[in-house]
Short mmCIF file of C-alpha atoms in Angstrom, two decimals:
data_model
loop_
_atom_site.label_atom_id
_atom_site.label_comp_id
_atom_site.label_asym_id
_atom_site.label_seq_id
_atom_site.Cartn_x
_atom_site.Cartn_y
_atom_site.Cartn_z
CA UNK A 25 -39.02 21.66 -15.24
CA UNK A 26 -36.14 19.26 -14.56
CA UNK A 27 -36.10 16.53 -17.19
CA UNK A 28 -33.91 14.27 -15.09
CA UNK A 29 -34.91 14.48 -11.42
CA UNK A 30 -32.97 11.31 -10.55
CA UNK A 31 -29.82 12.77 -12.07
CA UNK A 32 -30.28 16.01 -10.13
CA UNK A 33 -30.75 14.11 -6.88
CA UNK A 34 -27.65 12.05 -7.55
CA UNK A 35 -25.57 15.16 -8.16
CA UNK A 36 -26.68 16.55 -4.80
CA UNK A 37 -25.84 13.23 -3.16
CA UNK A 38 -22.34 13.34 -4.66
CA UNK A 39 -21.85 16.87 -3.32
CA UNK A 40 -22.98 15.76 0.15
CA UNK A 41 -20.67 12.74 0.04
CA UNK A 42 -17.78 15.02 -0.92
CA UNK A 43 -18.51 17.42 1.93
CA UNK A 44 -18.84 14.55 4.40
CA UNK A 45 -15.63 12.98 3.09
CA UNK A 46 -13.67 16.20 3.44
CA UNK A 47 -14.99 16.79 6.96
CA UNK A 48 -14.19 13.24 8.05
CA UNK A 49 -10.68 13.29 6.61
CA UNK A 50 -9.90 16.66 8.19
CA UNK A 51 -10.97 15.16 11.51
CA UNK A 52 -8.71 12.17 10.94
CA UNK A 53 -5.80 14.47 10.08
CA UNK A 54 -6.26 16.36 13.34
CA UNK A 55 -5.94 13.08 15.27
CA UNK A 56 -3.20 11.39 13.24
CA UNK A 57 -0.17 13.64 13.62
CA UNK A 58 2.67 11.43 12.31
CA UNK A 59 3.15 8.92 9.46
CA UNK A 60 2.99 6.03 11.93
CA UNK A 61 4.80 3.28 10.00
CA UNK A 62 7.58 2.78 7.47
CA UNK A 63 5.63 2.90 4.19
CA UNK A 64 4.14 6.31 4.89
CA UNK A 65 7.45 7.52 6.34
CA UNK A 66 9.21 6.44 3.14
CA UNK A 67 6.83 8.33 0.85
CA UNK A 68 6.97 11.35 3.15
CA UNK A 69 10.78 11.35 3.11
CA UNK A 70 10.73 10.92 -0.68
CA UNK A 71 8.45 13.94 -1.01
CA UNK A 72 10.83 15.97 1.16
CA UNK A 73 13.75 15.07 -1.09
CA UNK A 74 11.85 16.26 -4.16
CA UNK A 75 10.71 19.45 -2.45
CA UNK A 76 14.25 20.26 -1.34
CA UNK A 77 15.56 19.84 -4.87
CA UNK A 78 17.43 16.57 -4.22
CA UNK A 79 15.42 14.67 -6.83
CA UNK A 80 14.95 10.91 -6.79
CA UNK A 81 17.77 10.27 -4.35
CA UNK A 82 17.48 9.26 -0.73
CA UNK A 83 19.91 9.57 2.21
CA UNK A 84 19.04 6.15 3.57
CA UNK A 85 19.03 2.45 2.66
CA UNK A 86 16.17 0.30 3.89
CA UNK A 87 17.30 -2.84 2.02
CA UNK A 88 20.33 -4.10 0.09
CA UNK A 89 18.46 -5.85 -2.72
CA UNK A 90 20.03 -3.84 -5.57
CA UNK A 91 23.54 -3.93 -4.06
CA UNK A 92 23.63 -0.18 -3.38
CA UNK A 93 26.98 1.55 -3.73
CA UNK A 94 26.38 3.96 -0.86
CA UNK A 95 24.56 7.13 0.16
CA UNK A 96 22.79 8.93 -1.31
CA UNK A 97 21.01 6.09 -3.05
CA UNK A 98 18.68 6.18 -6.05
CA UNK A 99 15.15 6.29 -4.67
CA UNK A 100 11.97 4.30 -5.30
CA UNK A 101 13.65 1.14 -6.51
CA UNK A 102 11.22 -1.02 -4.52
CA UNK A 103 8.23 1.23 -3.86
CA UNK A 104 6.88 3.37 -6.69
CA UNK A 105 7.11 7.19 -6.76
CA UNK A 106 3.59 8.59 -7.30
CA UNK A 107 2.71 8.95 -3.58
CA UNK A 108 5.98 10.85 -3.02
CA UNK A 109 5.30 13.04 -6.06
CA UNK A 110 1.88 13.96 -4.70
CA UNK A 111 3.37 14.56 -1.24
CA UNK A 112 5.92 16.88 -2.82
CA UNK A 113 3.11 18.66 -4.68
CA UNK A 114 1.40 19.37 -1.37
CA UNK A 115 4.66 20.71 0.02
CA UNK A 116 5.11 23.05 -2.92
CA UNK A 117 1.55 24.33 -2.50
CA UNK A 118 1.99 24.86 1.24
CA UNK A 119 5.52 26.22 0.99
CA UNK A 120 7.05 23.85 3.55
CA UNK A 121 8.14 20.22 3.85
CA UNK A 122 6.15 19.32 6.97
CA UNK A 123 3.97 16.27 7.37
CA UNK A 124 0.69 18.21 7.12
CA UNK A 125 1.85 19.73 3.84
CA UNK A 126 2.80 16.28 2.56
CA UNK A 127 -0.71 14.94 3.06
CA UNK A 128 -2.65 18.07 2.08
CA UNK A 129 -3.43 16.71 -1.40
CA UNK A 130 -4.31 13.27 -0.06
CA UNK A 131 -7.22 14.71 1.93
CA UNK A 132 -9.31 15.54 -1.19
CA UNK A 133 -8.19 12.29 -2.84
CA UNK A 134 -9.54 10.33 0.13
CA UNK A 135 -12.74 12.40 0.10
CA UNK A 136 -13.36 11.46 -3.54
CA UNK A 137 -13.41 7.70 -2.87
CA UNK A 138 -17.08 7.64 -1.69
CA UNK A 139 -18.10 9.50 -4.88
CA UNK A 140 -16.36 6.99 -7.12
CA UNK A 141 -17.95 4.16 -5.16
CA UNK A 142 -21.45 5.61 -5.59
CA UNK A 143 -20.82 6.10 -9.32
CA UNK A 144 -19.78 2.46 -9.66
CA UNK A 145 -22.94 1.34 -7.88
CA UNK A 146 -25.07 3.40 -10.25
CA UNK A 147 -23.09 2.15 -13.24
CA UNK A 148 -23.99 -1.38 -12.09
CA UNK A 149 -27.66 -0.41 -12.30
CA UNK A 150 -28.39 0.09 -8.61
CA UNK A 151 -30.93 2.72 -7.63
CA UNK A 152 -30.19 6.08 -6.07
CA UNK A 153 -30.64 4.87 -2.50
CA UNK A 154 -28.37 1.87 -3.01
CA UNK A 155 -25.66 3.97 -4.60
CA UNK A 156 -25.84 6.40 -1.70
CA UNK A 157 -25.42 3.52 0.75
CA UNK A 158 -22.36 2.32 -1.22
CA UNK A 159 -20.85 5.78 -0.93
CA UNK A 160 -21.51 5.87 2.81
CA UNK A 161 -19.84 2.47 3.26
CA UNK A 162 -16.79 3.89 1.49
CA UNK A 163 -16.94 6.96 3.72
CA UNK A 164 -16.69 4.80 6.84
CA UNK A 165 -13.96 2.62 5.43
CA UNK A 166 -13.09 0.49 8.46
CA UNK A 167 -9.42 -0.45 8.67
CA UNK A 168 -8.59 1.97 5.86
CA UNK A 169 -9.87 5.05 7.72
CA UNK A 170 -6.64 6.11 9.50
CA UNK A 171 -4.59 5.49 6.34
CA UNK A 172 -6.71 7.24 3.72
CA UNK A 173 -5.22 10.75 4.00
CA UNK A 174 -1.63 9.64 4.60
CA UNK A 175 1.07 10.16 1.93
CA UNK A 176 0.54 6.57 0.84
CA UNK A 177 -0.99 4.52 -1.98
CA UNK A 178 -4.36 3.63 -0.40
CA UNK A 179 -6.57 6.49 -1.62
CA UNK A 180 -4.70 6.63 -4.90
CA UNK A 181 -5.28 2.95 -5.54
CA UNK A 182 -8.95 3.14 -4.57
CA UNK A 183 -9.58 6.10 -6.87
CA UNK A 184 -7.61 4.66 -9.76
CA UNK A 185 -9.14 1.20 -9.31
CA UNK A 186 -12.61 2.73 -9.30
CA UNK A 187 -11.70 4.87 -12.30
CA UNK A 188 -10.47 1.74 -14.09
CA UNK A 189 -13.88 0.08 -13.77
CA UNK A 190 -15.82 3.21 -14.70
CA UNK A 191 -13.66 3.68 -17.79
CA UNK A 192 -13.60 0.04 -18.83
CA UNK A 193 -17.38 -0.36 -18.66
CA UNK A 194 -19.09 2.67 -20.21
CA UNK A 195 -22.79 3.43 -19.83
CA UNK A 196 -23.48 2.61 -23.47
CA UNK A 197 -21.59 1.15 -26.38
CA UNK A 198 -18.45 -0.94 -26.24
CA UNK A 199 -14.98 0.06 -25.17
CA UNK A 200 -13.70 -1.00 -28.58
CA UNK A 201 -15.89 1.68 -30.21
CA UNK A 202 -14.54 4.43 -27.94
CA UNK A 203 -10.80 4.87 -28.61
CA UNK A 204 -10.46 7.75 -26.14
CA UNK A 205 -11.64 5.43 -23.39
CA UNK A 206 -9.11 2.78 -24.42
CA UNK A 207 -6.31 5.33 -24.16
CA UNK A 208 -7.68 6.57 -20.83
CA UNK A 209 -7.76 3.01 -19.53
CA UNK A 210 -4.08 2.63 -20.35
CA UNK A 211 -3.37 5.97 -18.70
CA UNK A 212 -5.13 4.84 -15.51
CA UNK A 213 -3.25 1.54 -15.54
CA UNK A 214 0.00 3.47 -15.90
CA UNK A 215 -0.87 5.63 -12.90
CA UNK A 216 -1.69 2.49 -10.92
CA UNK A 217 1.72 1.07 -11.77
CA UNK A 218 3.35 4.38 -10.84
CA UNK A 219 1.58 4.05 -7.48
CA UNK A 220 2.45 0.43 -6.72
CA UNK A 221 4.63 -2.21 -8.35
CA UNK A 222 1.72 -4.65 -8.55
CA UNK A 223 -0.05 -2.03 -10.67
CA UNK A 224 1.59 -3.80 -13.59
CA UNK A 225 -1.22 -6.36 -13.22
CA UNK A 226 -3.72 -3.63 -14.07
CA UNK A 227 -1.76 -2.79 -17.22
CA UNK A 228 -2.19 -6.40 -18.30
CA UNK A 229 -5.81 -6.19 -17.17
CA UNK A 230 -6.42 -3.18 -19.40
CA UNK A 231 -5.23 -5.12 -22.44
CA UNK A 232 -7.34 -8.13 -21.43
CA UNK A 233 -10.50 -6.03 -20.97
CA UNK A 234 -10.06 -4.40 -24.39
CA UNK A 235 -9.52 -7.76 -26.09
CA UNK A 236 -12.54 -9.36 -24.42
CA UNK A 237 -14.73 -6.34 -25.16
CA UNK A 238 -13.76 -6.30 -28.83
CA UNK A 239 -14.30 -10.05 -29.21
CA UNK A 240 -17.72 -9.81 -27.60
CA UNK A 241 -19.04 -6.74 -29.41
CA UNK A 242 -17.30 -6.53 -32.77
CA UNK A 243 -17.97 -9.60 -34.93
CA UNK A 244 -16.81 -7.70 -38.02
CA UNK A 245 -13.24 -6.46 -38.11
CA UNK A 246 -12.75 -7.43 -34.50
CA UNK A 247 -9.02 -8.02 -34.75
CA UNK A 248 -8.44 -4.52 -36.08
CA UNK A 249 -10.43 -3.17 -33.14
CA UNK A 250 -8.43 -5.32 -30.74
CA UNK A 251 -5.12 -4.11 -32.15
CA UNK A 252 -6.20 -0.46 -32.22
CA UNK A 253 -7.56 -0.61 -28.66
CA UNK A 254 -4.51 -2.33 -27.24
CA UNK A 255 -2.17 0.11 -29.00
CA UNK A 256 -4.10 3.09 -27.67
CA UNK A 257 -4.09 1.65 -24.14
CA UNK A 258 -0.38 0.96 -24.51
CA UNK A 259 0.18 4.57 -25.56
CA UNK A 260 -1.68 5.82 -22.49
CA UNK A 261 0.33 3.50 -20.26
CA UNK A 262 3.62 4.54 -21.88
CA UNK A 263 2.74 8.22 -21.45
CA UNK A 264 2.84 7.67 -17.70
CA UNK A 265 5.47 4.97 -17.29
CA UNK A 266 7.80 5.73 -20.20
CA UNK A 267 9.91 8.28 -18.32
CA UNK A 268 10.20 5.97 -15.31
CA UNK A 269 11.33 3.04 -17.44
CA UNK A 270 13.83 5.36 -19.11
CA UNK A 271 15.20 6.34 -15.70
CA UNK A 272 15.63 2.70 -14.74
CA UNK A 273 17.37 1.96 -18.02
CA UNK A 274 19.80 4.80 -17.48
CA UNK A 275 20.75 3.59 -13.99
CA UNK A 276 20.41 -0.18 -14.24
CA UNK A 277 20.38 -1.01 -17.95
CA UNK A 278 16.95 -2.63 -17.56
CA UNK A 279 13.38 -1.38 -17.27
CA UNK A 280 12.85 -2.84 -13.79
CA UNK A 281 15.25 -2.25 -10.87
CA UNK A 282 17.16 -5.47 -10.12
CA UNK A 283 16.29 -5.62 -6.43
CA UNK A 284 12.55 -6.18 -6.61
CA UNK A 285 12.79 -9.41 -8.58
CA UNK A 286 15.01 -10.93 -5.91
CA UNK A 287 12.12 -10.97 -3.45
CA UNK A 288 10.68 -13.84 -5.49
CA UNK A 289 13.39 -16.01 -3.94
CA UNK A 290 12.71 -15.13 -0.31
CA UNK A 291 12.18 -18.03 2.07
CA UNK A 292 11.63 -15.77 5.07
CA UNK A 293 10.43 -12.17 5.38
CA UNK A 294 13.60 -11.01 7.16
CA UNK A 295 15.57 -11.93 4.03
CA UNK A 296 14.19 -8.70 2.58
CA UNK A 297 17.06 -7.13 4.56
CA UNK A 298 19.70 -9.73 3.81
CA UNK A 299 23.26 -8.68 3.00
CA UNK A 300 24.61 -9.36 0.48
CA UNK A 301 21.46 -9.79 -1.57
CA UNK A 302 23.19 -11.97 -4.18
CA UNK A 303 22.45 -14.86 -1.82
CA UNK A 304 18.84 -14.65 -3.02
CA UNK A 305 18.83 -16.93 -6.06
CA UNK A 306 16.76 -19.70 -7.55
CA UNK A 307 19.37 -22.19 -6.38
CA UNK A 308 19.10 -21.11 -2.73
CA UNK A 309 15.31 -21.02 -3.04
CA UNK A 310 15.27 -24.60 -4.28
CA UNK A 311 17.33 -25.71 -1.30
CA UNK A 312 14.31 -25.07 0.93
CA UNK A 313 12.00 -28.08 1.09
CA UNK A 314 8.74 -28.01 -0.83
CA UNK A 315 6.91 -28.60 2.45
CA UNK A 316 8.24 -25.30 3.83
CA UNK A 317 7.34 -23.47 0.63
CA UNK A 318 3.86 -24.96 0.71
CA UNK A 319 3.42 -24.18 4.40
CA UNK A 320 4.48 -20.54 3.92
CA UNK A 321 2.07 -20.09 1.02
CA UNK A 322 -0.80 -21.68 2.89
CA UNK A 323 -0.12 -19.30 5.77
CA UNK A 324 -0.06 -16.38 3.31
CA UNK A 325 -3.35 -17.55 1.80
CA UNK A 326 -4.90 -17.77 5.25
CA UNK A 327 -3.66 -14.25 6.05
CA UNK A 328 -4.96 -12.85 2.76
CA UNK A 329 -8.37 -14.48 3.24
CA UNK A 330 -8.51 -13.01 6.73
CA UNK A 331 -7.80 -9.63 5.11
CA UNK A 332 -10.82 -10.22 2.86
CA UNK A 333 -12.95 -11.07 5.87
CA UNK A 334 -11.76 -8.45 8.34
CA UNK A 335 -10.41 -5.58 6.22
CA UNK A 336 -12.14 -5.65 2.87
CA UNK A 337 -15.57 -6.58 4.22
CA UNK A 338 -15.50 -5.82 7.97
CA UNK A 339 -16.98 -9.32 8.42
CA UNK A 340 -20.57 -8.05 8.31
CA UNK A 341 -20.36 -6.99 4.66
CA UNK A 342 -18.95 -10.23 3.24
CA UNK A 343 -22.32 -12.05 2.94
CA UNK A 344 -23.85 -8.95 1.33
CA UNK A 345 -20.94 -8.50 -1.07
CA UNK A 346 -21.22 -12.16 -2.03
CA UNK A 347 -24.99 -11.92 -2.56
CA UNK A 348 -24.53 -8.72 -4.55
CA UNK A 349 -21.91 -10.33 -6.73
CA UNK A 350 -24.23 -13.25 -7.40
CA UNK A 351 -27.16 -10.99 -8.19
CA UNK A 352 -25.07 -8.95 -10.65
CA UNK A 353 -23.04 -11.89 -11.94
CA UNK A 354 -24.07 -11.26 -15.56
CA UNK A 355 -22.42 -7.86 -15.56
CA UNK A 356 -18.91 -7.94 -16.96
CA UNK A 357 -17.66 -5.42 -14.43
CA UNK A 358 -18.42 -7.89 -11.65
CA UNK A 359 -16.69 -10.92 -13.07
CA UNK A 360 -13.73 -8.86 -14.28
CA UNK A 361 -13.48 -7.52 -10.74
CA UNK A 362 -13.58 -11.05 -9.39
CA UNK A 363 -10.81 -12.12 -11.77
CA UNK A 364 -8.73 -9.09 -10.74
CA UNK A 365 -9.23 -9.98 -7.08
CA UNK A 366 -8.23 -13.60 -7.70
CA UNK A 367 -5.14 -12.52 -9.66
CA UNK A 368 -4.12 -10.23 -6.81
CA UNK A 369 -4.61 -12.97 -4.23
CA UNK A 370 -2.60 -15.46 -6.29
CA UNK A 371 0.31 -13.07 -6.80
CA UNK A 372 0.36 -12.09 -3.12
CA UNK A 373 0.11 -15.73 -2.07
CA UNK A 374 2.24 -17.71 -4.50
CA UNK A 375 4.82 -15.21 -5.77
CA UNK A 376 5.18 -12.76 -2.87
CA UNK A 377 3.77 -14.64 0.13
CA UNK A 378 5.84 -12.85 2.78
CA UNK A 379 5.20 -9.27 1.73
CA UNK A 380 1.63 -10.18 0.79
CA UNK A 381 0.86 -11.48 4.26
CA UNK A 382 2.56 -8.50 5.92
CA UNK A 383 0.49 -5.79 4.29
CA UNK A 384 1.01 -6.27 0.56
CA UNK A 385 -2.48 -7.64 -0.04
CA UNK A 386 -3.93 -5.02 2.31
CA UNK A 387 -2.43 -2.40 -0.01
CA UNK A 388 -2.97 -4.00 -3.41
CA UNK A 389 -6.53 -5.11 -2.63
CA UNK A 390 -7.56 -1.51 -2.00
CA UNK A 391 -7.97 -1.01 -5.76
CA UNK A 392 -11.02 -3.28 -5.61
CA UNK A 393 -12.64 -1.70 -2.55
CA UNK A 394 -14.98 0.69 -4.43
CA UNK A 395 -16.42 -2.24 -6.39
CA UNK A 396 -16.74 -4.38 -3.25
CA UNK A 397 -18.51 -1.57 -1.37
CA UNK A 398 -20.84 -1.13 -4.37
CA UNK A 399 -21.80 -4.81 -4.29
CA UNK A 400 -22.94 -4.72 -0.66
CA UNK A 401 -26.16 -2.69 -1.25
CA UNK A 402 -27.05 -5.04 -4.12
CA UNK A 403 -26.67 -7.95 -1.70
CA UNK A 404 -28.80 -6.16 0.89
CA UNK A 405 -31.52 -5.68 -1.73
CA UNK A 406 -31.39 -9.38 -2.53
CA UNK A 407 -31.73 -10.18 1.18
CA UNK A 408 -34.69 -7.83 1.50
CA UNK A 409 -36.35 -9.41 -1.53
CA UNK A 410 -35.99 -12.78 0.18
CA UNK A 411 -37.53 -11.31 3.34
CA UNK A 412 -40.40 -9.90 1.32
CA UNK A 413 -41.12 -13.32 -0.15
CA UNK A 414 -40.71 -15.29 3.06
CA UNK A 415 -41.72 -12.80 5.77
CA UNK A 416 -43.85 -10.24 4.01
CA UNK A 417 -41.44 -7.36 4.46
CA UNK A 418 -42.22 -4.11 2.68
CA UNK A 419 -39.18 -3.66 0.40
CA UNK A 420 -39.08 0.15 0.48
CA UNK A 421 -39.41 0.44 4.25
CA UNK A 422 -37.05 -2.49 4.90
CA UNK A 423 -34.49 -1.06 2.51
CA UNK A 424 -34.45 2.26 4.37
CA UNK A 425 -34.29 0.70 7.83
CA UNK A 426 -31.65 -1.91 7.02
CA UNK A 427 -29.64 0.54 4.93
CA UNK A 428 -29.44 3.08 7.75
CA UNK A 429 -28.70 0.30 10.24
CA UNK A 430 -25.89 -1.05 8.08
CA UNK A 431 -24.37 2.41 7.65
CA UNK A 432 -24.48 3.07 11.39
CA UNK A 433 -22.99 -0.33 12.15
CA UNK A 434 -20.08 0.23 9.76
CA UNK A 435 -19.54 3.72 11.19
CA UNK A 436 -19.35 2.27 14.72
CA UNK A 437 -16.96 -0.50 13.62
CA UNK A 438 -14.79 2.05 11.82
CA UNK A 439 -14.70 4.25 14.91
CA UNK A 440 -13.66 1.37 17.14
CA UNK A 441 -10.97 0.23 14.69
CA UNK A 442 -9.69 3.79 14.34
CA UNK A 443 -9.50 4.19 18.10
CA UNK A 444 -7.67 0.90 18.55
CA UNK A 445 -5.18 1.65 15.77
CA UNK A 446 -4.46 5.29 16.57
CA UNK A 447 -4.54 5.33 20.34
CA UNK A 448 -4.10 1.68 21.25
CA UNK A 449 -4.06 0.32 24.78
CA UNK A 450 -1.49 2.88 26.00
CA UNK A 451 -3.40 5.86 24.57
CA UNK A 452 -0.59 6.98 22.23
CA UNK A 453 0.09 4.03 19.97
CA UNK A 454 0.15 5.64 16.49
CA UNK A 455 2.67 8.38 17.29
CA UNK A 456 4.90 6.21 19.49
CA UNK A 457 7.41 5.15 16.82
CA UNK A 458 7.91 8.75 15.70
CA UNK A 459 8.65 9.87 19.24
CA UNK A 460 11.03 6.94 19.73
CA UNK A 461 12.93 7.98 16.57
CA UNK A 462 13.26 11.51 17.91
CA UNK A 463 14.32 10.20 21.32
CA UNK A 464 17.02 8.07 19.69
CA UNK A 465 18.19 11.09 17.69
CA UNK A 466 18.56 13.16 20.85
CA UNK A 467 20.48 10.37 22.58
CA UNK A 468 22.85 10.04 19.61
CA UNK A 469 23.49 13.78 19.76
CA UNK A 470 24.31 13.37 23.45
CA UNK A 471 26.89 10.73 22.48
CA UNK A 472 28.44 13.22 20.07
CA UNK A 473 26.82 12.23 16.76
CA UNK A 474 26.99 14.83 14.00
CA UNK A 475 24.08 15.47 11.65
CA UNK A 476 25.98 13.89 8.76
CA UNK A 477 26.87 10.69 10.64
CA UNK A 478 25.32 7.55 9.20
CA UNK A 479 23.30 5.50 11.68
CA UNK A 480 22.35 1.83 11.39
CA UNK A 481 18.76 1.29 12.61
CA UNK A 482 15.74 -0.95 12.00
CA UNK A 483 13.69 1.66 10.14
CA UNK A 484 15.92 4.04 8.14
CA UNK A 485 13.14 5.96 6.30
CA UNK A 486 11.25 6.70 9.51
CA UNK A 487 14.38 7.49 11.46
CA UNK A 488 15.63 9.87 8.79
CA UNK A 489 12.24 11.57 8.42
CA UNK A 490 12.03 12.13 12.19
CA UNK A 491 15.65 13.13 12.86
CA UNK A 492 17.39 14.09 9.62
CA UNK A 493 20.22 11.59 10.15
CA UNK A 494 21.28 9.52 7.11
CA UNK A 495 20.69 5.87 7.90
CA UNK A 496 21.04 2.28 6.71
CA UNK A 497 19.07 -0.75 7.79
CA UNK A 498 20.35 -3.39 10.21
CA UNK A 499 20.92 -6.41 7.95
CA UNK A 500 19.49 -9.86 8.49
CA UNK A 501 22.60 -11.60 9.78
CA UNK A 502 25.00 -11.78 12.69
CA UNK A 503 27.68 -9.56 14.26
CA UNK A 504 30.08 -10.17 11.38
CA UNK A 505 27.41 -9.03 8.91
CA UNK A 506 26.89 -5.88 10.96
CA UNK A 507 30.58 -5.04 10.83
CA UNK A 508 30.80 -5.74 7.10
CA UNK A 509 27.86 -3.44 6.34
CA UNK A 510 29.20 -0.76 8.66
CA UNK A 511 32.56 -0.88 6.92
CA UNK A 512 31.15 -0.70 3.40
CA UNK A 513 28.65 2.10 4.04
CA UNK A 514 30.76 4.15 6.46
CA UNK A 515 28.39 3.71 9.39
CA UNK A 516 29.28 5.67 12.53
CA UNK A 517 26.60 4.48 14.97
CA UNK A 518 24.43 1.42 15.55
CA UNK A 519 21.16 1.48 17.50
CA UNK A 520 19.90 -1.98 18.43
CA UNK A 521 16.40 -2.31 19.86
CA UNK A 522 14.23 -5.19 21.01
CA UNK A 523 13.21 -5.99 17.41
CA UNK A 524 16.68 -7.36 16.71
CA UNK A 525 16.89 -10.16 14.13
CA UNK A 526 17.61 -13.68 15.41
CA UNK A 527 21.34 -13.43 14.64
CA UNK A 528 21.63 -10.38 16.91
CA UNK A 529 19.43 -11.50 19.81
CA UNK A 530 22.42 -12.40 21.94
CA UNK A 531 24.00 -8.99 21.36
CA UNK A 532 20.75 -7.29 22.33
CA UNK A 533 20.34 -9.41 25.47
CA UNK A 534 24.04 -9.06 26.38
CA UNK A 535 25.26 -5.71 25.01
CA UNK A 536 29.05 -5.49 24.84
CA UNK A 537 31.98 -4.55 22.64
CA UNK A 538 32.18 -6.75 19.56
CA UNK A 539 34.51 -6.61 16.55
CA UNK A 540 33.72 -3.42 14.71
CA UNK A 541 31.61 -1.81 17.47
CA UNK A 542 32.15 -0.22 20.86
CA UNK A 543 29.22 -0.39 23.26
CA UNK A 544 28.29 3.12 24.44
CA UNK A 545 25.33 2.44 26.67
CA UNK A 546 21.62 1.72 26.91
CA UNK A 547 18.75 4.18 26.95
CA UNK A 548 15.01 3.36 26.87
CA UNK A 549 15.52 -0.31 25.86
CA UNK A 550 17.83 0.59 22.95
CA UNK A 551 21.56 -0.14 22.93
CA UNK A 552 23.95 2.33 21.34
CA UNK A 553 27.22 1.38 19.68
CA UNK A 554 30.01 3.35 18.04
CA UNK A 555 31.39 1.82 14.86
CA UNK A 556 35.15 1.29 15.06
CA UNK A 557 35.79 -0.40 11.72
CA UNK A 558 36.07 -4.02 10.62
CA UNK A 559 39.51 -4.53 12.21
CA UNK A 560 38.25 -4.65 15.79
CA UNK A 561 37.54 -2.34 18.73
CA UNK A 562 39.55 0.77 19.33
#
């Protein structure tokens, strides 16, 4: 006789969620054939470099923040390396450096997210049915669905964020009394930082959780417990990040690459691509009026709150998540999660408003998604309890009906969002940029470009991944800036498309020879130029 029927049922539910997750992600992979945007293209290209034995070096520059000397350039100085390492692992397992190989390990990672979500719901004390619903909500993940199995940080961050909460809040006892858990928490925080730069916040969060836990549960000898727990977490974190910090020290003489910190002084998103980057300083930042700074941060806050509404909760889940959070407000996991969410919002609004509003919060907030999905069934239960009191609903029957209805609704919303993102109005939206890169590569070859020629384009990682050409990014500036960059980095060709920065709009609208460049021609709304050197046209 089974002594724990609920536990046996939950194990079967986890297996079913895993099978459903794998099936769904394989279906997504069959429909999403290319990386689709620069972040995924960057990690894919980084994985290719590792697979080919070129290490942490990249044959492209997508910004000039660390004043790069030339190509090849040290890789992952802005984005962190774990997604590329996993992509490379898939390539080694598959024996090739193709895109499907790069994402082969991300498929099971994405499929595990619903399991972690269900486990969090049960750790919060929800019943088997509610935990199952939480897992199904994670399965049909809305805006995240097309991204989950890409060589990117989304699934990684969801799994690690969920693992953080499961590790930080054990079933019984305190974290301070379980040193292995403290070390594991630091290890998870280190992996989060190796996935994304803002993962450093979770390293600080691990220390904070250990301190608060020890203070709450260890009246005797608490400070020894605090010190021991923090040291163990620090050891776990250092086990992951120590080698990476050592690499940065060897190249830059500091634990953090110098370029990332300069983004604090941006006053416009396009300044991410400014050349030279030494123009990004506190002095130049202070020259912008406080009204502009305030306006930009209010716009970032609005964008991030819209991400909460539309992305993190699909609109329909926000009231339920809020009710669930209120119902479970006495649980430390909930209010720690709320503090982590607030910290993320503040950093992506006040410190990095431009990157935060353009996808940074979409990425960094994914670490909290398993907890948010787990709160929704608790909120639904609270709503049903209200209906039982006011309308005489039968809680069991209402829970089943509304739970199934909510799951179906989220599945339909996810399907519509997936269709709009992947196919778009033209029917081929997701793969369009990849095909354009390849088209540009063929046109350059027709103009006589060699495979080693350096090309200046808007999206160097994607262009390189699609064509193999080394590339540098078009700087935020004017024609003189173009020529200066071309001269320093030995650029042979320039491809200017309709996304030209403001200083190059006139050149795009009126293509012609300019100092340093000879106009070759126009093909498919892109203008092609041959670099002739800073001294003028040949």
